[in-house]
Amino acid sequence: MPRRTATMLASTLILIALLCAGVFIKVPYSEMSPGPTVNTLGDHDGEPVLQISGRKTYPTTGHLNMTTVRVTSADYNMNLVEAVYGWLAHDAKIVPHDTLYPDGKTEQQSTQENAEEFSQSQESAKVSALKELGIPVKSWVIVSTVVKGSPSEGRLHAGDVIKAVDGTVVKAPDDVAKLVTKHKPGEKVVFTIVPAKEQAAAVKEHTTASATKKVTITTAKSDDSGTDRAIVGISAGTDHTFPFTIDIKLADVGGPSAGLMFSLGIVDKLTPGNLTGGRFVAGTGTIDDNGKVGPIGGIDMKTVGARNKGAQYFLTPKDNCAEAAKDTPDGLRLVKVGTIDDAMKALKDISAGRTSDLPQCTTKG
């Protein structure tokens, strides 16, 4: 056999062997890619994404698209060939498996956590939108979760309204921890609450629950090493009641990153005219009750997904700007926002064609 032919044959066999090995060699990585992008002003699976009743709404045009990221499942074992292909692809990102599923988190646990975050983001989107419009929203501090085996188990319950701690009126969730940690482990703390069932009944009947009860709990020592911080084993949150009904209908989506776009969609439907001026705007970002926009993960995949759908502008949380600007899809303009007010101003400029006034993302932020 001629030497050249033998060399080519040997090289081919080695390449085949390497490819075969790559298929069977598993690596601790997962893949992120652009997920679905949905217009919050439109329909999804045959029904409106935003459904508002009990308040006048107005026609809308254009797009205010929320964006998502698709990830491989927790139990999927990626092989070396897939990882290399993903590293070379423009519309995919390979990340360490623990980045998506830390501490051995299962697919079910991740899905549950994402569902809870999605639900909370919807509530905050409603609150921030109505505050932006000057529509009053009633809010109160509640027991969000109770840690199993903690001093509060069986004494406080999720949904209980926390009126006061040791007689001091509670106005915000952070107040609860501040008041509890004034104690030393082993001391007693007194909660004044409205039980969850009574609060739920009052909300349903559009009345105010007046009956309160006092619950005394003995504090325990925090698990934090090197501290003597007192805890009772709860996390506090906020619940709200709205003057009319706002439903967000979007299945198979999780996480908090659609909050900003939901909020803007609600504002658009409750006000005359069109926020976008008929243009295609997409975006992402968490939002809190006061309209502050927070950073999210997978920003580079979300911009790709938005541009693939036809987006011209992308509302980008300011803390994601530097990352997003490193590889911006052609034809997509990144607009930096830190609050819902920033986003509203940007949409006003986009609608009026004043695009030179838009705050742009750069690789420096």
mmCIF file of C-alpha atoms in Angstrom:
data_model
loop_
_atom_site.group_PDB
_atom_site.id
_atom_site.type_symbol
_atom_site.label_atom_id
_atom_site.label_comp_id
_atom_site.label_asym_id
_atom_site.label_seq_id
_atom_site.Cartn_x
_atom_site.Cartn_y
_atom_site.Cartn_z
ATOM 1 C CA MET A 1 0.000 0.000 0.000
ATOM 2 C CA PRO A 2 1.451 3.421 -0.959
ATOM 3 C CA ARG A 3 2.657 5.476 2.023
ATOM 4 C CA ARG A 4 0.272 8.356 1.247
ATOM 5 C CA THR A 5 -2.739 6.044 1.138
ATOM 6 C CA ALA A 6 -1.673 4.353 4.366
ATOM 7 C CA THR A 7 -1.290 7.734 6.083
ATOM 8 C CA MET A 8 -4.734 8.877 4.958
ATOM 9 C CA LEU A 9 -6.302 5.604 6.088
ATOM 10 C CA ALA A 10 -4.590 5.814 9.474
ATOM 11 C CA SER A 11 -5.718 9.426 9.906
ATOM 12 C CA THR A 12 -9.276 8.515 8.991
ATOM 13 C CA LEU A 13 -9.320 5.651 11.446
ATOM 14 C CA ILE A 14 -7.938 7.878 14.202
ATOM 15 C CA LEU A 15 -10.591 10.526 13.455
ATOM 16 C CA ILE A 16 -13.348 7.900 13.581
ATOM 17 C CA ALA A 17 -11.947 6.596 16.855
ATOM 18 C CA LEU A 18 -11.879 10.100 18.339
ATOM 19 C CA LEU A 19 -15.444 10.784 17.226
ATOM 20 C CA CYS A 20 -16.628 7.502 18.713
ATOM 21 C CA ALA A 21 -14.809 8.279 21.941
ATOM 22 C CA GLY A 22 -16.341 11.742 21.995
ATOM 23 C CA VAL A 23 -19.828 10.279 21.741
ATOM 24 C CA PHE A 24 -19.270 8.025 24.740
ATOM 25 C CA ILE A 25 -17.265 10.435 26.915
ATOM 26 C CA LYS A 26 -19.691 12.310 29.178
ATOM 27 C CA VAL A 27 -18.822 15.824 30.356
ATOM 28 C CA PRO A 28 -20.266 17.868 33.286
ATOM 29 C CA TYR A 29 -21.831 20.548 31.105
ATOM 30 C CA SER A 30 -25.299 21.682 30.050
ATOM 31 C CA GLU A 31 -26.560 23.685 27.095
ATOM 32 C CA MET A 32 -28.497 26.945 27.009
ATOM 33 C CA SER A 33 -30.219 28.070 23.809
ATOM 34 C CA PRO A 34 -32.864 30.649 22.813
ATOM 35 C CA GLY A 35 -36.316 29.708 24.072
ATOM 36 C CA PRO A 36 -39.768 30.907 22.998
ATOM 37 C CA THR A 37 -40.478 34.636 22.924
ATOM 38 C CA VAL A 38 -44.082 35.696 23.501
ATOM 39 C CA ASN A 39 -45.830 39.017 22.901
ATOM 40 C CA THR A 40 -47.407 40.067 26.209
ATOM 41 C CA LEU A 41 -49.860 42.203 24.206
ATOM 42 C CA GLY A 42 -51.027 39.256 22.115
ATOM 43 C CA ASP A 43 -52.358 35.721 22.349
ATOM 44 C CA HIS A 44 -50.645 32.479 23.256
ATOM 45 C CA ASP A 45 -52.197 29.056 22.674
ATOM 46 C CA GLY A 46 -55.449 30.695 21.635
ATOM 47 C CA GLU A 47 -56.015 33.091 24.540
ATOM 48 C CA PRO A 48 -54.753 36.548 25.537
ATOM 49 C CA VAL A 49 -51.597 36.535 27.633
ATOM 50 C CA LEU A 50 -52.914 39.449 29.720
ATOM 51 C CA GLN A 51 -56.576 39.286 30.713
ATOM 52 C CA ILE A 52 -57.994 42.286 32.595
ATOM 53 C CA SER A 53 -61.584 42.540 33.848
ATOM 54 C CA GLY A 54 -63.340 45.133 35.992
ATOM 55 C CA ARG A 55 -61.413 48.030 34.420
ATOM 56 C CA LYS A 56 -61.519 49.719 31.022
ATOM 57 C CA THR A 57 -58.791 48.537 28.649
ATOM 58 C CA TYR A 58 -57.554 49.927 25.340
ATOM 59 C CA PRO A 59 -56.441 48.399 22.014
ATOM 60 C CA THR A 60 -52.706 47.868 21.564
ATOM 61 C CA THR A 61 -50.403 47.365 18.605
ATOM 62 C CA GLY A 62 -46.798 46.323 18.194
ATOM 63 C CA HIS A 63 -44.872 43.939 20.399
ATOM 64 C CA LEU A 64 -43.710 43.868 23.996
ATOM 65 C CA ASN A 65 -42.155 40.422 23.942
ATOM 66 C CA MET A 66 -40.915 38.534 26.979
ATOM 67 C CA THR A 67 -38.025 36.189 26.246
ATOM 68 C CA THR A 68 -36.917 32.830 27.599
ATOM 69 C CA VAL A 69 -33.985 30.439 27.584
ATOM 70 C CA ARG A 70 -34.184 26.703 26.849
ATOM 71 C CA VAL A 71 -31.850 24.465 28.908
ATOM 72 C CA THR A 72 -31.011 20.764 28.896
ATOM 73 C CA SER A 73 -32.590 18.724 31.676
ATOM 74 C CA ALA A 74 -30.877 18.033 34.990
ATOM 75 C CA ASP A 75 -30.474 14.318 34.288
ATOM 76 C CA TYR A 76 -29.193 14.706 30.721
ATOM 77 C CA ASN A 77 -25.544 13.664 30.351
ATOM 78 C CA MET A 78 -23.963 15.667 27.559
ATOM 79 C CA ASN A 79 -21.186 14.013 25.578
ATOM 80 C CA LEU A 80 -17.963 15.629 24.418
ATOM 81 C CA VAL A 81 -19.068 15.961 20.783
ATOM 82 C CA GLU A 82 -22.232 17.854 21.801
ATOM 83 C CA ALA A 83 -20.218 20.125 24.085
ATOM 84 C CA VAL A 84 -17.719 21.005 21.337
ATOM 85 C CA TYR A 85 -20.534 21.640 18.849
ATOM 86 C CA GLY A 86 -22.252 23.917 21.376
ATOM 87 C CA TRP A 87 -19.048 25.853 22.042
ATOM 88 C CA LEU A 88 -18.703 26.527 18.307
ATOM 89 C CA ALA A 89 -22.371 27.404 17.707
ATOM 90 C CA HIS A 90 -23.535 31.027 17.814
ATOM 91 C CA ASP A 91 -27.046 30.249 19.043
ATOM 92 C CA ALA A 92 -26.075 28.013 21.971
ATOM 93 C CA LYS A 93 -24.030 28.339 25.125
ATOM 94 C CA ILE A 94 -22.292 25.567 27.050
ATOM 95 C CA VAL A 95 -22.076 26.128 30.819
ATOM 96 C CA PRO A 96 -21.052 23.955 33.774
ATOM 97 C CA HIS A 97 -23.931 21.714 34.835
ATOM 98 C CA ASP A 98 -23.749 23.067 38.395
ATOM 99 C CA THR A 99 -24.455 26.570 37.092
ATOM 100 C CA LEU A 100 -27.991 25.532 36.170
ATOM 101 C CA TYR A 101 -28.515 22.869 38.823
ATOM 102 C CA PRO A 102 -26.439 23.818 41.899
ATOM 103 C CA ASP A 103 -26.033 21.524 44.911
ATOM 104 C CA GLY A 104 -27.358 18.519 43.023
ATOM 105 C CA LYS A 105 -30.752 20.130 42.463
ATOM 106 C CA THR A 106 -33.123 17.810 40.617
ATOM 107 C CA GLU A 107 -35.232 18.693 37.605
ATOM 108 C CA GLN A 108 -38.374 18.581 39.758
ATOM 109 C CA GLN A 109 -36.870 20.900 42.377
ATOM 110 C CA SER A 110 -35.707 23.331 39.723
ATOM 111 C CA THR A 111 -39.125 23.321 38.043
ATOM 112 C CA GLN A 112 -40.885 23.950 41.362
ATOM 113 C CA GLU A 113 -38.536 26.803 42.230
ATOM 114 C CA ASN A 114 -38.992 28.363 38.795
ATOM 115 C CA ALA A 115 -42.778 28.095 39.094
ATOM 116 C CA GLU A 116 -42.725 29.872 42.451
ATOM 117 C CA GLU A 117 -40.474 32.631 41.104
ATOM 118 C CA PHE A 118 -42.722 33.019 38.049
ATOM 119 C CA SER A 119 -45.792 33.375 40.256
ATOM 120 C CA GLN A 120 -44.100 35.990 42.425
ATOM 121 C CA SER A 121 -42.883 37.895 39.368
ATOM 122 C CA GLN A 122 -46.473 38.123 38.105
ATOM 123 C CA GLU A 123 -47.607 39.655 41.393
ATOM 124 C CA SER A 124 -44.770 42.188 41.378
ATOM 125 C CA ALA A 125 -45.489 43.010 37.727
ATOM 126 C CA LYS A 126 -49.109 43.818 38.608
ATOM 127 C CA VAL A 127 -48.130 45.928 41.618
ATOM 128 C CA SER A 128 -45.433 47.906 39.786
ATOM 129 C CA ALA A 129 -47.732 48.533 36.798
ATOM 130 C CA LEU A 130 -50.568 49.845 38.943
ATOM 131 C CA LYS A 131 -48.187 51.987 40.993
ATOM 132 C CA GLU A 132 -46.833 53.410 37.733
ATOM 133 C CA LEU A 133 -50.388 54.399 36.833
ATOM 134 C CA GLY A 134 -51.157 55.796 40.285
ATOM 135 C CA ILE A 135 -53.752 53.098 41.026
ATOM 136 C CA PRO A 136 -53.795 52.174 44.749
ATOM 137 C CA VAL A 137 -52.858 48.614 45.704
ATOM 138 C CA LYS A 138 -53.448 47.236 49.201
ATOM 139 C CA SER A 139 -50.451 45.330 50.571
ATOM 140 C CA TRP A 140 -49.590 43.498 53.770
ATOM 141 C CA VAL A 141 -46.712 41.461 55.194
ATOM 142 C CA ILE A 142 -47.256 37.719 55.391
ATOM 143 C CA VAL A 143 -45.503 34.544 56.418
ATOM 144 C CA SER A 144 -44.159 33.338 53.079
ATOM 145 C CA THR A 145 -42.646 30.005 54.154
ATOM 146 C CA VAL A 146 -42.140 28.060 57.378
ATOM 147 C CA VAL A 147 -39.011 25.935 57.753
ATOM 148 C CA LYS A 148 -39.723 22.343 58.687
ATOM 149 C CA GLY A 149 -38.478 21.503 62.181
ATOM 150 C CA SER A 150 -38.117 25.177 63.137
ATOM 151 C CA PRO A 151 -39.664 26.844 66.220
ATOM 152 C CA SER A 152 -42.443 28.272 64.012
ATOM 153 C CA GLU A 153 -43.612 24.931 62.610
ATOM 154 C CA GLY A 154 -47.213 24.358 63.651
ATOM 155 C CA ARG A 155 -47.449 27.825 65.221
ATOM 156 C CA LEU A 156 -47.212 30.074 62.179
ATOM 157 C CA HIS A 157 -48.449 29.151 58.712
ATOM 158 C CA ALA A 158 -47.834 30.357 55.164
ATOM 159 C CA GLY A 159 -50.277 33.163 54.424
ATOM 160 C CA ASP A 160 -50.608 34.394 58.012
ATOM 161 C CA VAL A 161 -50.589 38.188 58.055
ATOM 162 C CA ILE A 162 -47.917 39.600 60.377
ATOM 163 C CA LYS A 163 -49.303 42.745 61.972
ATOM 164 C CA ALA A 164 -46.639 43.250 64.645
ATOM 165 C CA VAL A 165 -43.630 41.684 66.354
ATOM 166 C CA ASP A 166 -43.293 42.331 70.095
ATOM 167 C CA GLY A 167 -45.910 45.050 69.703
ATOM 168 C CA THR A 168 -43.987 46.928 67.010
ATOM 169 C CA VAL A 169 -46.037 47.377 63.842
ATOM 170 C CA VAL A 170 -44.563 45.602 60.804
ATOM 171 C CA LYS A 171 -44.598 47.619 57.580
ATOM 172 C CA ALA A 172 -42.211 45.641 55.354
ATOM 173 C CA PRO A 173 -40.909 42.046 55.209
ATOM 174 C CA ASP A 174 -37.427 43.144 56.338
ATOM 175 C CA ASP A 175 -38.924 44.501 59.563
ATOM 176 C CA VAL A 176 -39.667 40.966 60.753
ATOM 177 C CA ALA A 177 -36.057 39.769 60.688
ATOM 178 C CA LYS A 178 -34.810 43.002 62.272
ATOM 179 C CA LEU A 179 -37.209 42.635 65.200
ATOM 180 C CA VAL A 180 -36.554 38.918 65.707
ATOM 181 C CA THR A 181 -32.779 39.350 65.691
ATOM 182 C CA LYS A 182 -33.006 41.858 68.536
ATOM 183 C CA HIS A 183 -33.467 38.752 70.677
ATOM 184 C CA LYS A 184 -30.926 36.167 71.746
ATOM 185 C CA PRO A 185 -31.469 32.475 70.962
ATOM 186 C CA GLY A 186 -33.801 30.962 73.561
ATOM 187 C CA GLU A 187 -35.727 34.160 74.207
ATOM 188 C CA LYS A 188 -39.422 34.517 73.423
ATOM 189 C CA VAL A 189 -40.808 36.685 70.647
ATOM 190 C CA VAL A 190 -44.486 37.584 70.252
ATOM 191 C CA PHE A 191 -46.138 37.738 66.818
ATOM 192 C CA THR A 192 -49.454 39.477 66.301
ATOM 193 C CA ILE A 193 -51.072 37.853 63.290
ATOM 194 C CA VAL A 194 -54.257 37.429 61.288
ATOM 195 C CA PRO A 195 -54.515 33.706 60.479
ATOM 196 C CA ALA A 196 -54.287 32.852 56.788
ATOM 197 C CA LYS A 197 -57.812 31.398 56.602
ATOM 198 C CA GLU A 198 -59.397 34.501 58.077
ATOM 199 C CA GLN A 199 -57.392 36.758 55.774
ATOM 200 C CA ALA A 200 -58.379 34.715 52.709
ATOM 201 C CA ALA A 201 -62.057 34.923 53.685
ATOM 202 C CA ALA A 202 -61.822 38.687 54.169
ATOM 203 C CA VAL A 203 -60.184 39.168 50.755
ATOM 204 C CA LYS A 204 -62.859 37.041 49.111
ATOM 205 C CA GLU A 205 -65.618 39.112 50.719
ATOM 206 C CA HIS A 206 -63.797 42.411 50.024
ATOM 207 C CA THR A 207 -63.640 43.242 53.727
ATOM 208 C CA THR A 208 -60.818 43.825 56.203
ATOM 209 C CA ALA A 209 -59.917 41.077 58.654
ATOM 210 C CA SER A 210 -59.974 42.600 62.125
ATOM 211 C CA ALA A 211 -59.546 39.613 64.422
ATOM 212 C CA THR A 212 -55.937 39.125 65.480
ATOM 213 C CA LYS A 213 -54.187 36.616 67.719
ATOM 214 C CA LYS A 214 -50.869 36.588 69.523
ATOM 215 C CA VAL A 215 -48.429 33.722 68.993
ATOM 216 C CA THR A 216 -45.399 33.346 71.255
ATOM 217 C CA ILE A 217 -42.365 31.563 69.820
ATOM 218 C CA THR A 218 -39.055 30.687 71.436
ATOM 219 C CA THR A 219 -36.200 31.697 69.169
ATOM 220 C CA ALA A 220 -33.450 29.299 68.102
ATOM 221 C CA LYS A 221 -29.840 29.813 67.097
ATOM 222 C CA SER A 222 -29.125 30.292 63.414
ATOM 223 C CA ASP A 223 -27.153 27.619 61.565
ATOM 224 C CA ASP A 224 -24.725 30.324 60.419
ATOM 225 C CA SER A 225 -21.353 29.406 61.843
ATOM 226 C CA GLY A 226 -19.736 31.904 64.173
ATOM 227 C CA THR A 227 -22.948 33.820 64.938
ATOM 228 C CA ASP A 228 -25.490 33.827 67.737
ATOM 229 C CA ARG A 229 -28.259 35.212 65.558
ATOM 230 C CA ALA A 230 -31.763 34.387 66.744
ATOM 231 C CA ILE A 231 -34.268 32.947 64.278
ATOM 232 C CA VAL A 232 -37.812 31.589 64.334
ATOM 233 C CA GLY A 233 -37.661 29.709 61.026
ATOM 234 C CA ILE A 234 -39.843 31.738 58.675
ATOM 235 C CA SER A 235 -39.367 33.949 55.656
ATOM 236 C CA ALA A 236 -41.587 37.001 55.302
ATOM 237 C CA GLY A 237 -43.095 38.271 52.085
ATOM 238 C CA THR A 238 -45.795 40.574 50.772
ATOM 239 C CA ASP A 239 -49.307 39.855 49.568
ATOM 240 C CA HIS A 240 -51.640 42.201 47.751
ATOM 241 C CA THR A 241 -55.236 42.760 46.800
ATOM 242 C CA PHE A 242 -56.030 44.535 43.545
ATOM 243 C CA PRO A 243 -58.974 46.831 42.698
ATOM 244 C CA PHE A 244 -59.748 44.723 39.609
ATOM 245 C CA THR A 245 -58.723 41.383 38.132
ATOM 246 C CA ILE A 246 -55.486 40.889 36.199
ATOM 247 C CA ASP A 247 -54.702 37.367 35.000
ATOM 248 C CA ILE A 248 -51.500 36.345 33.246
ATOM 249 C CA LYS A 249 -52.030 33.239 31.115
ATOM 250 C CA LEU A 250 -48.747 31.705 30.040
ATOM 251 C CA ALA A 251 -48.008 28.028 30.615
ATOM 252 C CA ASP A 252 -44.681 26.190 30.569
ATOM 253 C CA VAL A 253 -42.669 29.252 31.577
ATOM 254 C CA GLY A 254 -40.751 29.646 34.822
ATOM 255 C CA GLY A 255 -38.444 32.023 36.639
ATOM 256 C CA PRO A 256 -38.774 35.733 37.424
ATOM 257 C CA SER A 257 -37.255 37.292 34.299
ATOM 258 C CA ALA A 258 -40.510 38.199 32.505
ATOM 259 C CA GLY A 259 -41.578 40.626 35.241
ATOM 260 C CA LEU A 260 -40.628 43.833 33.421
ATOM 261 C CA MET A 261 -42.368 42.908 30.161
ATOM 262 C CA PHE A 262 -45.546 41.783 31.948
ATOM 263 C CA SER A 263 -45.615 45.079 33.818
ATOM 264 C CA LEU A 264 -45.237 47.120 30.635
ATOM 265 C CA GLY A 265 -47.918 45.053 28.901
ATOM 266 C CA ILE A 266 -50.361 45.767 31.737
ATOM 267 C CA VAL A 267 -49.616 49.499 31.574
ATOM 268 C CA ASP A 268 -50.144 49.498 27.795
ATOM 269 C CA LYS A 269 -53.522 47.777 28.039
ATOM 270 C CA LEU A 270 -54.739 50.159 30.763
ATOM 271 C CA THR A 271 -53.812 53.390 28.969
ATOM 272 C CA PRO A 272 -54.952 54.995 25.697
ATOM 273 C CA GLY A 273 -52.564 54.889 22.750
ATOM 274 C CA ASN A 274 -49.688 52.490 22.159
ATOM 275 C CA LEU A 275 -46.476 52.388 24.152
ATOM 276 C CA THR A 276 -44.495 50.939 21.251
ATOM 277 C CA GLY A 277 -45.897 53.009 18.393
ATOM 278 C CA GLY A 278 -46.426 49.701 16.590
ATOM 279 C CA ARG A 279 -42.754 48.715 16.789
ATOM 280 C CA PHE A 280 -41.284 45.352 17.809
ATOM 281 C CA VAL A 281 -39.786 45.685 21.287
ATOM 282 C CA ALA A 282 -38.584 42.731 23.327
ATOM 283 C CA GLY A 283 -36.855 42.595 26.671
ATOM 284 C CA THR A 284 -36.223 40.900 29.960
ATOM 285 C CA GLY A 285 -35.632 41.668 33.630
ATOM 286 C CA THR A 286 -37.030 40.940 37.043
ATOM 287 C CA ILE A 287 -39.127 43.637 38.676
ATOM 288 C CA ASP A 288 -40.008 44.343 42.287
ATOM 289 C CA ASP A 289 -43.072 45.994 43.777
ATOM 290 C CA ASN A 290 -41.435 49.421 43.485
ATOM 291 C CA GLY A 291 -40.564 49.045 39.802
ATOM 292 C CA LYS A 292 -36.855 48.311 40.144
ATOM 293 C CA VAL A 293 -35.524 46.135 37.300
ATOM 294 C CA GLY A 294 -33.077 43.371 38.232
ATOM 295 C CA PRO A 295 -30.596 41.247 36.232
ATOM 296 C CA ILE A 296 -31.307 37.806 34.803
ATOM 297 C CA GLY A 297 -29.402 34.829 33.398
ATOM 298 C CA GLY A 298 -28.923 33.819 29.767
ATOM 299 C CA ILE A 299 -29.053 37.362 28.398
ATOM 300 C CA ASP A 300 -27.050 36.489 25.260
ATOM 301 C CA MET A 301 -29.455 33.680 24.354
ATOM 302 C CA LYS A 302 -32.461 35.937 24.930
ATOM 303 C CA THR A 303 -31.175 38.623 22.590
ATOM 304 C CA VAL A 304 -30.594 36.006 19.878
ATOM 305 C CA GLY A 305 -34.116 34.627 20.337
ATOM 306 C CA ALA A 306 -35.641 38.109 20.231
ATOM 307 C CA ARG A 307 -33.813 39.105 17.059
ATOM 308 C CA ASN A 308 -34.714 35.822 15.379
ATOM 309 C CA LYS A 309 -38.373 36.721 15.964
ATOM 310 C CA GLY A 310 -37.903 40.200 14.470
ATOM 311 C CA ALA A 311 -37.279 42.446 17.481
ATOM 312 C CA GLN A 312 -35.720 45.835 16.732
ATOM 313 C CA TYR A 313 -35.178 46.974 20.318
ATOM 314 C CA PHE A 314 -34.325 45.030 23.456
ATOM 315 C CA LEU A 315 -34.963 46.433 26.943
ATOM 316 C CA THR A 316 -31.922 45.252 28.903
ATOM 317 C CA PRO A 317 -31.417 45.364 32.691
ATOM 318 C CA LYS A 318 -28.514 47.728 33.325
ATOM 319 C CA ASP A 319 -26.614 45.033 35.251
ATOM 320 C CA ASN A 320 -26.753 42.768 32.164
ATOM 321 C CA CYS A 321 -25.649 45.437 29.697
ATOM 322 C CA ALA A 322 -21.929 44.695 29.625
ATOM 323 C CA GLU A 323 -22.499 40.997 28.952
ATOM 324 C CA ALA A 324 -25.210 41.587 26.346
ATOM 325 C CA ALA A 325 -23.139 44.175 24.470
ATOM 326 C CA LYS A 326 -20.261 41.743 23.902
ATOM 327 C CA ASP A 327 -22.193 39.912 21.191
ATOM 328 C CA THR A 328 -25.262 41.853 20.111
ATOM 329 C CA PRO A 329 -27.172 40.325 17.179
ATOM 330 C CA ASP A 330 -27.099 42.444 14.025
ATOM 331 C CA GLY A 331 -30.119 44.718 13.730
ATOM 332 C CA LEU A 332 -30.974 44.670 17.446
ATOM 333 C CA ARG A 333 -30.556 47.761 19.598
ATOM 334 C CA LEU A 334 -29.932 47.221 23.300
ATOM 335 C CA VAL A 335 -31.663 49.780 25.541
ATOM 336 C CA LYS A 336 -30.432 50.085 29.139
ATOM 337 C CA VAL A 337 -33.112 50.238 31.855
ATOM 338 C CA GLY A 338 -32.941 50.198 35.651
ATOM 339 C CA THR A 339 -36.570 50.892 36.535
ATOM 340 C CA ILE A 340 -40.012 50.746 34.993
ATOM 341 C CA ASP A 341 -39.791 54.531 34.629
ATOM 342 C CA ASP A 342 -36.652 54.070 32.487
ATOM 343 C CA ALA A 343 -38.500 51.563 30.332
ATOM 344 C CA MET A 344 -41.525 53.836 29.943
ATOM 345 C CA LYS A 345 -39.322 56.737 28.863
ATOM 346 C CA ALA A 346 -37.480 54.502 26.383
ATOM 347 C CA LEU A 347 -40.767 53.299 24.886
ATOM 348 C CA LYS A 348 -41.955 56.887 24.560
ATOM 349 C CA ASP A 349 -38.787 57.749 22.635
ATOM 350 C CA ILE A 350 -39.065 54.623 20.464
ATOM 351 C CA SER A 351 -42.701 55.406 19.661
ATOM 352 C CA ALA A 352 -41.805 58.989 18.713
ATOM 353 C CA GLY A 353 -38.778 57.922 16.653
ATOM 354 C CA ARG A 354 -36.291 59.657 18.971
ATOM 355 C CA THR A 355 -33.899 56.722 18.885
ATOM 356 C CA SER A 356 -30.796 58.902 19.345
ATOM 357 C CA ASP A 357 -32.021 59.634 22.876
ATOM 358 C CA LEU A 358 -32.078 55.983 23.924
ATOM 359 C CA PRO A 359 -29.600 54.919 26.648
ATOM 360 C CA GLN A 360 -27.477 52.238 25.017
ATOM 361 C CA CYS A 361 -25.694 49.257 26.510
ATOM 362 C CA THR A 362 -21.920 49.123 26.077
ATOM 363 C CA THR A 363 -19.313 46.562 27.063
ATOM 364 C CA LYS A 364 -18.608 48.779 30.086
ATOM 365 C CA GLY A 365 -22.221 48.646 31.232
#
